[in-house]
mmCIF file of C-alpha atoms in Angstrom:
data_model
loop_
_atom_site.group_PDB
_atom_site.id
_atom_site.type_symbol
_atom_site.label_atom_id
_atom_site.label_comp_id
_atom_site.label_asym_id
_atom_site.label_seq_id
_atom_site.Cartn_x
_atom_site.Cartn_y
_atom_site.Cartn_z
ATOM 1 C CA MET A 1418 0.000 0.000 0.000
ATOM 2 C CA GLN A 1419 1.506 3.295 -1.134
ATOM 3 C CA LEU A 1420 -0.087 6.441 0.236
ATOM 4 C CA ASN A 1421 0.760 9.470 -1.863
ATOM 5 C CA PHE A 1422 -0.259 12.703 -0.136
ATOM 6 C CA LYS A 1423 -0.309 14.655 -3.404
ATOM 7 C CA GLU A 1424 -2.761 12.133 -4.911
ATOM 8 C CA ILE A 1425 -4.850 12.099 -1.715
ATOM 9 C CA PHE A 1426 -5.017 15.894 -1.641
ATOM 10 C CA THR A 1427 -5.876 16.164 -5.346
ATOM 11 C CA ALA A 1428 -8.553 13.433 -5.129
ATOM 12 C CA PHE A 1429 -9.913 15.040 -1.934
ATOM 13 C CA MET A 1430 -10.164 18.489 -3.558
ATOM 14 C CA ILE A 1431 -11.833 17.118 -6.699
ATOM 15 C CA LEU A 1432 -14.410 15.175 -4.655
ATOM 16 C CA PHE A 1433 -14.905 18.119 -2.293
ATOM 17 C CA ALA A 1434 -15.639 20.391 -5.264
ATOM 18 C CA VAL A 1435 -18.007 17.861 -6.875
ATOM 19 C CA ILE A 1436 -19.900 17.010 -3.677
ATOM 20 C CA ASP A 1437 -20.028 20.760 -2.863
ATOM 21 C CA ILE A 1438 -21.233 20.176 0.693
ATOM 22 C CA VAL A 1439 -20.640 23.838 1.643
ATOM 23 C CA GLY A 1440 -22.605 25.027 -1.394
ATOM 24 C CA ASN A 1441 -25.392 22.621 -0.447
ATOM 25 C CA ILE A 1442 -25.840 24.131 3.038
ATOM 26 C CA PRO A 1443 -28.940 26.092 1.917
ATOM 27 C CA ILE A 1444 -30.477 22.850 0.552
ATOM 28 C CA ILE A 1445 -29.612 21.031 3.817
ATOM 29 C CA ILE A 1446 -31.208 23.813 5.885
ATOM 30 C CA ASP A 1447 -34.352 23.757 3.709
ATOM 31 C CA LEU A 1448 -34.499 19.975 4.107
ATOM 32 C CA ARG A 1449 -34.205 20.298 7.899
ATOM 33 C CA LYS A 1450 -37.089 22.807 7.883
ATOM 34 C CA LYS A 1451 -39.268 20.489 5.764
ATOM 35 C CA VAL A 1452 -38.637 17.174 7.533
ATOM 36 C CA GLY A 1453 -37.289 18.143 10.948
ATOM 37 C CA HIS A 1454 -34.314 16.123 12.227
ATOM 38 C CA ILE A 1455 -31.736 14.772 9.783
ATOM 39 C CA GLN A 1456 -29.460 11.955 10.944
ATOM 40 C CA SER A 1457 -26.023 13.354 10.052
ATOM 41 C CA GLU A 1458 -24.178 10.142 10.953
ATOM 42 C CA LYS A 1459 -26.499 7.949 8.885
ATOM 43 C CA ALA A 1460 -26.365 10.262 5.846
ATOM 44 C CA SER A 1461 -22.539 10.507 5.974
ATOM 45 C CA ILE A 1462 -21.964 6.767 6.428
ATOM 46 C CA ILE A 1463 -24.427 5.757 3.687
ATOM 47 C CA ALA A 1464 -22.903 8.271 1.251
ATOM 48 C CA GLY A 1465 -19.386 6.970 2.058
ATOM 49 C CA VAL A 1466 -20.436 3.333 1.640
ATOM 50 C CA ILE A 1467 -22.123 4.085 -1.705
ATOM 51 C CA MET A 1468 -18.990 5.864 -2.971
ATOM 52 C CA ILE A 1469 -16.567 3.137 -1.841
ATOM 53 C CA ILE A 1470 -18.742 0.313 -3.234
ATOM 54 C CA PHE A 1471 -19.018 2.147 -6.552
ATOM 55 C CA LEU A 1472 -15.248 2.718 -6.551
ATOM 56 C CA PHE A 1473 -14.718 -1.066 -6.428
ATOM 57 C CA LEU A 1474 -17.718 -2.371 -8.420
ATOM 58 C CA GLY A 1475 -18.328 0.521 -10.808
ATOM 59 C CA GLN A 1476 -15.687 -0.655 -13.274
ATOM 60 C CA ASN A 1477 -17.085 -4.231 -13.234
ATOM 61 C CA ILE A 1478 -20.602 -2.922 -13.830
ATOM 62 C CA LEU A 1479 -19.322 -0.877 -16.767
ATOM 63 C CA SER A 1480 -17.434 -3.873 -18.189
ATOM 64 C CA LEU A 1481 -20.595 -5.956 -17.903
ATOM 65 C CA ILE A 1482 -22.426 -3.496 -20.162
ATOM 66 C CA GLY A 1483 -19.422 -2.979 -22.443
ATOM 67 C CA ILE A 1484 -18.291 0.523 -21.501
ATOM 68 C CA GLY A 1485 -14.639 1.387 -20.845
ATOM 69 C CA VAL A 1486 -13.424 3.553 -17.964
ATOM 70 C CA ASN A 1487 -12.158 6.198 -20.397
ATOM 71 C CA SER A 1488 -15.569 6.460 -22.075
ATOM 72 C CA PHE A 1489 -17.213 6.742 -18.663
ATOM 73 C CA ALA A 1490 -14.658 9.374 -17.626
ATOM 74 C CA VAL A 1491 -15.436 11.444 -20.744
ATOM 75 C CA ALA A 1492 -19.162 11.189 -19.943
ATOM 76 C CA GLY A 1493 -18.288 12.133 -16.365
ATOM 77 C CA ALA A 1494 -16.392 15.166 -17.612
ATOM 78 C CA PHE A 1495 -19.612 16.365 -19.269
ATOM 79 C CA ILE A 1496 -21.561 15.869 -16.023
ATOM 80 C CA LEU A 1497 -18.890 17.759 -14.065
ATOM 81 C CA PHE A 1498 -19.008 20.495 -16.702
ATOM 82 C CA PHE A 1499 -22.760 20.956 -16.219
ATOM 83 C CA ILE A 1500 -22.469 20.800 -12.405
ATOM 84 C CA ALA A 1501 -19.793 23.515 -12.639
ATOM 85 C CA LEU A 1502 -22.089 25.627 -14.824
ATOM 86 C CA GLU A 1503 -24.850 25.264 -12.217
ATOM 87 C CA MET A 1504 -22.447 26.442 -9.515
ATOM 88 C CA ILE A 1505 -21.011 29.374 -11.486
ATOM 89 C CA LEU A 1506 -24.192 30.651 -13.135
ATOM 90 C CA GLY A 1507 -26.587 29.886 -10.267
ATOM 91 C CA ILE A 1508 -28.924 27.883 -12.505
ATOM 92 C CA THR A 1509 -30.522 24.488 -11.837
ATOM 93 C CA LEU A 1510 -30.211 21.799 -14.485
ATOM 94 C CA TYR A 1511 -30.910 18.878 -12.121
ATOM 95 C CA LYS A 1512 -34.342 18.848 -10.470
ATOM 96 C CA GLN A 1513 -34.484 17.719 -6.829
ATOM 97 C CA GLU A 1514 -37.489 15.580 -5.906
ATOM 98 C CA ASP A 1515 -39.456 16.115 -2.697
ATOM 99 C CA SER A 1516 -38.902 13.648 0.150
ATOM 100 C CA ASN A 1517 -40.630 12.661 3.374
ATOM 101 C CA ALA A 1518 -39.263 12.690 6.916
ATOM 102 C CA MET A 1519 -38.707 8.914 7.009
ATOM 103 C CA THR A 1520 -36.103 8.830 4.256
ATOM 104 C CA ALA A 1521 -34.596 12.344 4.213
ATOM 105 C CA SER A 1522 -31.242 11.212 5.644
ATOM 106 C CA VAL A 1523 -30.850 8.643 2.874
ATOM 107 C CA PHE A 1524 -32.765 10.226 -0.001
ATOM 108 C CA PRO A 1525 -32.125 12.944 -1.178
ATOM 109 C CA LEU A 1526 -29.293 13.734 1.271
ATOM 110 C CA ALA A 1527 -26.928 10.707 1.095
ATOM 111 C CA PHE A 1528 -28.055 9.935 -2.459
ATOM 112 C CA PRO A 1529 -28.143 11.823 -4.845
ATOM 113 C CA LEU A 1530 -27.067 15.061 -3.095
ATOM 114 C CA ILE A 1531 -23.781 13.735 -1.628
ATOM 115 C CA ALA A 1532 -23.138 10.454 -3.494
ATOM 116 C CA GLY A 1533 -24.787 11.479 -6.734
ATOM 117 C CA PRO A 1534 -24.011 11.061 -10.424
ATOM 118 C CA GLY A 1535 -21.242 13.657 -10.279
ATOM 119 C CA SER A 1536 -19.338 12.109 -7.368
ATOM 120 C CA LEU A 1537 -19.756 8.527 -8.634
ATOM 121 C CA THR A 1538 -18.567 9.487 -12.110
ATOM 122 C CA THR A 1539 -15.664 11.382 -10.567
ATOM 123 C CA LEU A 1540 -14.627 8.309 -8.550
ATOM 124 C CA LEU A 1541 -14.252 6.204 -11.684
ATOM 125 C CA SER A 1542 -12.443 9.049 -13.436
ATOM 126 C CA LEU A 1543 -10.071 9.315 -10.469
ATOM 127 C CA ARG A 1544 -9.556 5.558 -10.511
ATOM 128 C CA ALA A 1545 -8.230 5.876 -14.060
ATOM 129 C CA GLU A 1546 -5.518 8.266 -12.792
ATOM 130 C CA PHE A 1547 -4.819 7.562 -9.074
ATOM 131 C CA ARG A 1548 -4.089 4.579 -6.821
ATOM 132 C CA ILE A 1549 -7.205 3.137 -5.175
ATOM 133 C CA GLU A 1550 -5.959 3.459 -1.571
ATOM 134 C CA ASN A 1551 -5.362 7.190 -2.075
ATOM 135 C CA ILE A 1552 -8.898 7.614 -3.416
ATOM 136 C CA ILE A 1553 -10.343 5.709 -0.424
ATOM 137 C CA VAL A 1554 -8.493 8.022 1.998
ATOM 138 C CA ALA A 1555 -9.817 11.043 0.051
ATOM 139 C CA VAL A 1556 -13.377 9.639 0.255
ATOM 140 C CA LEU A 1557 -13.046 9.050 4.018
ATOM 141 C CA ILE A 1558 -11.755 12.603 4.602
ATOM 142 C CA ASN A 1559 -14.694 13.951 2.573
ATOM 143 C CA VAL A 1560 -17.155 11.816 4.577
ATOM 144 C CA LEU A 1561 -15.714 13.255 7.804
ATOM 145 C CA ILE A 1562 -16.089 16.816 6.475
ATOM 146 C CA ILE A 1563 -19.629 16.027 5.254
ATOM 147 C CA PHE A 1564 -20.534 14.815 8.757
ATOM 148 C CA ILE A 1565 -19.086 17.961 10.383
ATOM 149 C CA VAL A 1566 -20.892 20.240 7.906
ATOM 150 C CA LEU A 1567 -24.208 18.395 8.363
ATOM 151 C CA LYS A 1568 -23.897 18.664 12.149
ATOM 152 C CA THR A 1569 -23.030 22.372 12.066
ATOM 153 C CA SER A 1570 -24.870 23.575 8.919
ATOM 154 C CA ALA A 1571 -26.959 26.210 10.715
ATOM 155 C CA LYS A 1572 -23.888 27.677 12.462
ATOM 156 C CA ILE A 1573 -21.887 27.689 9.216
ATOM 157 C CA GLU A 1574 -24.672 29.507 7.385
ATOM 158 C CA LYS A 1575 -24.838 32.175 10.121
ATOM 159 C CA PHE A 1576 -21.039 32.573 10.147
ATOM 160 C CA ILE A 1577 -20.414 32.657 6.378
ATOM 161 C CA GLY A 1578 -23.713 34.222 5.365
ATOM 162 C CA ALA A 1579 -25.623 33.799 2.094
ATOM 163 C CA ASN A 1580 -23.105 35.891 0.122
ATOM 164 C CA GLY A 1581 -20.171 33.906 1.498
ATOM 165 C CA ILE A 1582 -21.794 30.619 0.475
ATOM 166 C CA ASN A 1583 -22.451 32.059 -3.002
ATOM 167 C CA ILE A 1584 -18.806 33.120 -3.386
ATOM 168 C CA ILE A 1585 -17.504 29.710 -2.215
ATOM 169 C CA ARG A 1586 -19.902 27.962 -4.589
ATOM 170 C CA LYS A 1587 -18.710 30.051 -7.569
ATOM 171 C CA VAL A 1588 -15.005 29.565 -6.742
ATOM 172 C CA PHE A 1589 -15.446 25.788 -6.503
ATOM 173 C CA GLY A 1590 -17.491 25.947 -9.717
ATOM 174 C CA VAL A 1591 -14.549 27.447 -11.602
ATOM 175 C CA ILE A 1592 -12.186 24.828 -10.098
ATOM 176 C CA LEU A 1593 -14.620 22.079 -11.086
ATOM 177 C CA LEU A 1594 -14.883 23.464 -14.625
ATOM 178 C CA ALA A 1595 -11.092 23.301 -14.974
ATOM 179 C CA ILE A 1596 -11.115 19.721 -13.613
ATOM 180 C CA ALA A 1597 -13.838 18.751 -16.131
ATOM 181 C CA VAL A 1598 -11.755 20.121 -19.021
ATOM 182 C CA LYS A 1599 -8.656 18.252 -17.763
ATOM 183 C CA LEU A 1600 -10.579 14.964 -17.360
ATOM 184 C CA PHE A 1601 -12.072 15.328 -20.827
ATOM 185 C CA ALA A 1602 -8.719 16.111 -22.481
ATOM 186 C CA HIS A 1603 -6.864 13.292 -20.673
ATOM 187 C CA ASN A 1604 -9.464 10.588 -21.370
ATOM 188 C CA ILE A 1605 -10.393 11.620 -24.924
ATOM 189 C CA LYS A 1606 -6.720 11.170 -25.849
ATOM 190 C CA ALA A 1607 -6.804 7.616 -24.445
ATOM 191 C CA LEU A 1608 -9.951 6.863 -26.477
ATOM 192 C CA LEU A 1609 -8.510 8.204 -29.723
ATOM 193 C CA ILE A 1610 -5.195 6.316 -29.498
#
């Protein structure tokens, strides 16, 4: 097992930008108002388990249906591109469905808000470039941060304010856009060779 801190940090930052837990604080607060209590531990653990399972089985599932990792990574780059546009332009391309109090911690919080199409696609894209143990560490660090943010979302919103959350969201949107372009360029080359 070779832990590479540069790979861990890069994978962590990419996942952090895609998951956008800080940018989702307003959604989390709205969800708390609608359904009452949200189980932060349950949501964090389920999201982490979904991401790690997909990290290991995602490639096998793709092979079963005849899709290569590079093709999936290119498709993922498009998803990341649109997520970045949502963050930068403040538009909504993905419609959130309503949920009830019984399942709010799992759906829509753990899936698809945290472990959604963007983060799952990103995991397979990362797997094409980084060692798996480094990605797992990055996922675990993100799960810890997700838990902390879920537990303290109201305090964070008061401290940062609506404008602060908007600025953070736009900055991470630009970073995510650059990551999407890099993923596309790297994997399209592999497909064309």
